[in-house]
Short mmCIF file of C-alpha atoms and ligand atoms in Angstrom, two decimals:
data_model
loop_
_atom_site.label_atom_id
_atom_site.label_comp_id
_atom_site.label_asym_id
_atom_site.label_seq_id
_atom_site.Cartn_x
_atom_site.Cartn_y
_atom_site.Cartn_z
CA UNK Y 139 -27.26 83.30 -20.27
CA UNK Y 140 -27.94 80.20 -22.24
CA UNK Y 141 -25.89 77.12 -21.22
CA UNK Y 142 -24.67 74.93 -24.30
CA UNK Y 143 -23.67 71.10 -23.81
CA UNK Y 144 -21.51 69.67 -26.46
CA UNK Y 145 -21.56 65.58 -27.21
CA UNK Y 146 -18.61 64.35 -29.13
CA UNK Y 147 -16.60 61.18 -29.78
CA UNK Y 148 -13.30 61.93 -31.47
CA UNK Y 149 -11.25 65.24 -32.42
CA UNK Y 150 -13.20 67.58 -31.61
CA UNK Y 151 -12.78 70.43 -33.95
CA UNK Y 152 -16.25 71.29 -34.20
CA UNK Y 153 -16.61 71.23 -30.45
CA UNK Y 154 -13.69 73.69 -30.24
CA UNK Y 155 -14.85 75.99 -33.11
CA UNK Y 156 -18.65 76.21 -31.06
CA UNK Y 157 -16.90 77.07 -27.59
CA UNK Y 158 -14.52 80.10 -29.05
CA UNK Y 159 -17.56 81.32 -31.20
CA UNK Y 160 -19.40 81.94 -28.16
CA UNK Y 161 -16.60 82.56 -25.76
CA UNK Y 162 -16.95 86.24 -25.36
CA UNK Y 163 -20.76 86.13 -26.06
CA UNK Y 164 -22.57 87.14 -23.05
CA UNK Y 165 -25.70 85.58 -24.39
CA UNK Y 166 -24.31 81.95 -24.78
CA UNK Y 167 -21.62 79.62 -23.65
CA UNK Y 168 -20.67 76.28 -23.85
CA UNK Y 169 -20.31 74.64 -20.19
CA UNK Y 170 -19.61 71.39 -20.25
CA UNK Y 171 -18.05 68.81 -23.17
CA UNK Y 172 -19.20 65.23 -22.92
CA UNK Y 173 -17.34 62.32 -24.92
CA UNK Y 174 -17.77 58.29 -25.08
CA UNK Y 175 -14.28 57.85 -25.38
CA UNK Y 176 -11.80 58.82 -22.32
CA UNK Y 177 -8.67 59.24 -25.06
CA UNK Y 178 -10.66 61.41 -27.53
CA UNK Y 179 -8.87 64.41 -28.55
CA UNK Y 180 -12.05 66.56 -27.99
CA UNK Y 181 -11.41 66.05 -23.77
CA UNK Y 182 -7.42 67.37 -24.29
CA UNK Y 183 -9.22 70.66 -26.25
CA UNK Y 184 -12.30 71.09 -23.61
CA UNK Y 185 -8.76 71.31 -20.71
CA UNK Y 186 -7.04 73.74 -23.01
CA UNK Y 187 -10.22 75.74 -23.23
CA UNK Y 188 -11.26 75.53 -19.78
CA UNK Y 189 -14.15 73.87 -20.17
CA UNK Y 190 -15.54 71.21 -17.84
CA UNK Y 191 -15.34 67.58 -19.65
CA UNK Y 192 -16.52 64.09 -18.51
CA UNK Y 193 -16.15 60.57 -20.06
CA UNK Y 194 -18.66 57.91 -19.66
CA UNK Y 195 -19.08 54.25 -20.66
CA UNK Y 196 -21.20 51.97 -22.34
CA UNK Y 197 -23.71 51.14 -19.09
CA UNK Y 198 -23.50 54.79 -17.29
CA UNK Y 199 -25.07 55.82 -20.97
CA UNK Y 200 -27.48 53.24 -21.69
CA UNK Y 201 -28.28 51.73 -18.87
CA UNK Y 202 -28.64 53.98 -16.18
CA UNK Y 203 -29.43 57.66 -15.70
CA UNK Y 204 -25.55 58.69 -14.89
CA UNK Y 205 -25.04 60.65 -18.10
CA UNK Y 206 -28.76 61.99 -17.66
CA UNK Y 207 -28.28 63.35 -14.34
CA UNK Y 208 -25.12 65.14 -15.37
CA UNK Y 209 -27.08 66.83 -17.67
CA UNK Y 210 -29.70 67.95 -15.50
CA UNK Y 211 -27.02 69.03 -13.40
CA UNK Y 212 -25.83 70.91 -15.56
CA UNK Y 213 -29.00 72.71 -16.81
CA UNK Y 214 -28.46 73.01 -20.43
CA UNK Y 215 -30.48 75.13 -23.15
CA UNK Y 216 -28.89 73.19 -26.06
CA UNK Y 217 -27.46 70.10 -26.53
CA UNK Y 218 -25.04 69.52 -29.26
CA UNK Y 219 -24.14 66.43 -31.14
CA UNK Y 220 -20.67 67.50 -32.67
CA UNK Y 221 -19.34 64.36 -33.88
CA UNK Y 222 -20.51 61.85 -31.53
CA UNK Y 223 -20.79 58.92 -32.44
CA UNK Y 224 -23.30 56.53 -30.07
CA UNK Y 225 -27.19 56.61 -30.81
CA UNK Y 226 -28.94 58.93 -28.42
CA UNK Y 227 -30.64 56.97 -25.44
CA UNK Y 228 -34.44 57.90 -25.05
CA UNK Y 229 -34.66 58.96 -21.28
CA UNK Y 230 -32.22 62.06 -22.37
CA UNK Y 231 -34.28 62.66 -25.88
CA UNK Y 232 -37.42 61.98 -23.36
CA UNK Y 233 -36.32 64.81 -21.15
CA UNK Y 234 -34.95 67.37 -23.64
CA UNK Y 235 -37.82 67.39 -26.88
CA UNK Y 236 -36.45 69.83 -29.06
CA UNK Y 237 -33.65 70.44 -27.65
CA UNK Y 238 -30.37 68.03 -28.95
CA UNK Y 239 -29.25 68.64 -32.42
CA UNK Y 240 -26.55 66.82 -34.45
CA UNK Y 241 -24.09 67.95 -37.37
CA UNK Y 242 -24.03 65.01 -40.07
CA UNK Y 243 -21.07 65.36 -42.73
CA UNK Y 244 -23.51 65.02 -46.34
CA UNK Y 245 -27.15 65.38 -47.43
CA UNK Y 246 -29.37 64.07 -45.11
CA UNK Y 247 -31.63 61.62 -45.66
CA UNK Y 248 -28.77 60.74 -48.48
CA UNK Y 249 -25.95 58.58 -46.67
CA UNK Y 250 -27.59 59.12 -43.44
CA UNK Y 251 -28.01 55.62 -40.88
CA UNK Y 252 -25.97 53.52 -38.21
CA UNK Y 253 -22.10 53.45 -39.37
CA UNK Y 254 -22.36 56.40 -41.70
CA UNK Y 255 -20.24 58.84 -39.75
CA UNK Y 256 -16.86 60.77 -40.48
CA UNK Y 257 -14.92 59.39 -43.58
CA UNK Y 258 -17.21 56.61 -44.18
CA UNK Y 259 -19.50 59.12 -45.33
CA UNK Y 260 -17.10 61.29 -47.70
CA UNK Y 261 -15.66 57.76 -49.16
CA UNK Y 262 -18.94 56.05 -50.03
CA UNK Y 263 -20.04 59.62 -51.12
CA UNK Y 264 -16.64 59.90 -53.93
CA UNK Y 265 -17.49 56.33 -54.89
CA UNK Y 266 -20.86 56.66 -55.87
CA UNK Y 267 -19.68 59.55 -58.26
CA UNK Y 268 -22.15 62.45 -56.54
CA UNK Y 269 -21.56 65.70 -57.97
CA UNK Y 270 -22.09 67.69 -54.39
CA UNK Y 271 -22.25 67.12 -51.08
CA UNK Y 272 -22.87 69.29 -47.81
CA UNK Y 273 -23.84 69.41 -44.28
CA UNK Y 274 -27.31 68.89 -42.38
CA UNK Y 275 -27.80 70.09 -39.11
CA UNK Y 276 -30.83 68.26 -37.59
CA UNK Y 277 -33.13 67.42 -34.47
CA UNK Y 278 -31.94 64.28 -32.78
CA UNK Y 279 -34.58 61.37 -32.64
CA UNK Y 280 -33.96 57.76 -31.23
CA UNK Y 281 -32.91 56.68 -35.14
CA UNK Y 282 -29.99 57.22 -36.22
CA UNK Y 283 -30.33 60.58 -38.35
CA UNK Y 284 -33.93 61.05 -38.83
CA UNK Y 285 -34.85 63.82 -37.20
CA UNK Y 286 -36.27 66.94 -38.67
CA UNK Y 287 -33.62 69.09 -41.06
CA UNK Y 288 -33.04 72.37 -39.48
CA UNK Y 289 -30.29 73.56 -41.71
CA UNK Y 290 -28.14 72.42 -44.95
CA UNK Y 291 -25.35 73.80 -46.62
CA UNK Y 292 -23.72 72.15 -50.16
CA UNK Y 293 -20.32 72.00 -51.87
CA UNK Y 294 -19.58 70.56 -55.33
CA UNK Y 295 -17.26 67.68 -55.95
CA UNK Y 296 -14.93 68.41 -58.37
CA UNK Y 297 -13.69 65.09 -60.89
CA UNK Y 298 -10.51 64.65 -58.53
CA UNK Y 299 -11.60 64.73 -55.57
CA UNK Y 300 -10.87 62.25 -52.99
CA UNK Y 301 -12.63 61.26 -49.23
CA UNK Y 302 -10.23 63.46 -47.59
CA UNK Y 303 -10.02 66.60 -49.98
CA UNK Y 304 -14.02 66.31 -49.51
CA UNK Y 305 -13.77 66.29 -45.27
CA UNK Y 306 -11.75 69.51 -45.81
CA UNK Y 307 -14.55 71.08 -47.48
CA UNK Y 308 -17.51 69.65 -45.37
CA UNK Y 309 -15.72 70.22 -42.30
CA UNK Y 310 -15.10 74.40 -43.59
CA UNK Y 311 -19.04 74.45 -44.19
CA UNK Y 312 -19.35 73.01 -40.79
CA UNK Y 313 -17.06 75.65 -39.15
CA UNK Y 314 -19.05 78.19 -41.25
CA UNK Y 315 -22.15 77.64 -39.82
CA UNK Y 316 -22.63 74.97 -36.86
CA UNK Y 317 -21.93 78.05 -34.39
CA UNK Y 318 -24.33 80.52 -36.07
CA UNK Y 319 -27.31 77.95 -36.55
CA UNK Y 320 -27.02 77.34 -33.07
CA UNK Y 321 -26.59 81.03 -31.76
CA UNK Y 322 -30.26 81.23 -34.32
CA UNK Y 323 -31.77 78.40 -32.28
CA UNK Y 324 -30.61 79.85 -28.67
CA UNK Y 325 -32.09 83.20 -30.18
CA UNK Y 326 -35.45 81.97 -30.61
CA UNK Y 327 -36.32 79.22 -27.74
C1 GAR I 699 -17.81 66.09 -38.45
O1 GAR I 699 -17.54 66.20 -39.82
C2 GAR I 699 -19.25 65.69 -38.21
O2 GAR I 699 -20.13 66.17 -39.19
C3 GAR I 699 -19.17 64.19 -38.27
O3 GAR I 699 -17.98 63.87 -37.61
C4 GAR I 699 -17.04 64.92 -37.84
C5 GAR I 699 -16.41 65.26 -36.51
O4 GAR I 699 -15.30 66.12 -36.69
N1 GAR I 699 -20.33 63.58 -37.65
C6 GAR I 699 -20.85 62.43 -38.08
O5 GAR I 699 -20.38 61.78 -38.99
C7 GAR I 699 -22.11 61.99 -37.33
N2 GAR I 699 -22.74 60.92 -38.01
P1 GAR I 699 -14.66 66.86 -35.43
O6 GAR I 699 -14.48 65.82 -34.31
O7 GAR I 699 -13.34 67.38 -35.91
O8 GAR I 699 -15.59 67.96 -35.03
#
């Protein structure tokens, strides 16, 4: 069975949506849920799902190999950015090469970079007038969303549309198909 590792820094829904795709899959699972932030929503779903979930600061991340080991412990396949929001340290990218993807909410390389996560992408996206949008799932590098593009997926803007009206529709596209690109990947490693 491969073992799936989800990263994220807020809600959650993503991280959620992954673990029940693959929770009666005998091929795949998600086994552990990792977040930044010890009051992130994502931690309260991982209990309700019975999943196992750790928090870890600033230092145990950057600074040492505490989040690195609990990895290895944990001897993932995958690991999966899902709304996290900290730039990936190299010793983990070092020790997994191909092996961490991210989700980013629009058009990669368009509003792609450090700060551009969540609705700071949809509302610089309605300002600037773009006429569609979308989702890129993409191999995580030590820059901020420059990896290679494994997978995109568009909606149109329509004249009225606002930031959140537009995270409804990115986050649908995401739901769509974060859980099948990555059952694809886990297929052919
Ligand atoms: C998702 O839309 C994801 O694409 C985005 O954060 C949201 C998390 O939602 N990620 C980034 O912006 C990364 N730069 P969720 O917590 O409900 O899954």
């Amino acid at each position: 069975m491969k073992r799936i590792i989800i990263f994220a820094s807020g809600s959650g829904s993503n991280a959620q949506r992954i673990t029940e795709f693959f929770q009666d899959r005998k091929d795949a699972q998600v086994v552990q849920i990792l977040s930044n932030k010890s009051t992130a929503k994502v931690l309260e779903r991982a209990n309700n799902l019975k999943i196992s979930a750790f928090s870890f600061n600033r230092s145990a991340f950057y600074e040492t190999d505490q989040v690195l080991n609990l990895i290895k412990a944990t001897q993932p396949d995958l690991i999966v950015l899902a709304g996290f929001l900290w730039l990936f340290p190299k010793n983990i990218i070092a020790a997994y090469p191909g092996k961490i993807i991210n989700i980013h909410p629009a058009l990669l390389p368009a509003y792609g970079g450090k700060g551009m996560y969540g609705a700071n992408v949809h509302k610089a996206v309605v300002a600037a007038g773009e006429k569609e949008s979308g989702i890129t799932i993409h191999e995580v590098t030590a820059e901020y969303d420059k990896g290679a593009v494994i997978f995109q997926a568009k909606t149109q803007l329509e004249p009225e549309e606002t930031a959140a009206s537009l995270a409804a529709k990115i986050h649908k596209l995401e739901y769509e198909h974060f859980p099948r690109v990555i059952s694809e990947i886990l297929e052919k490693q």
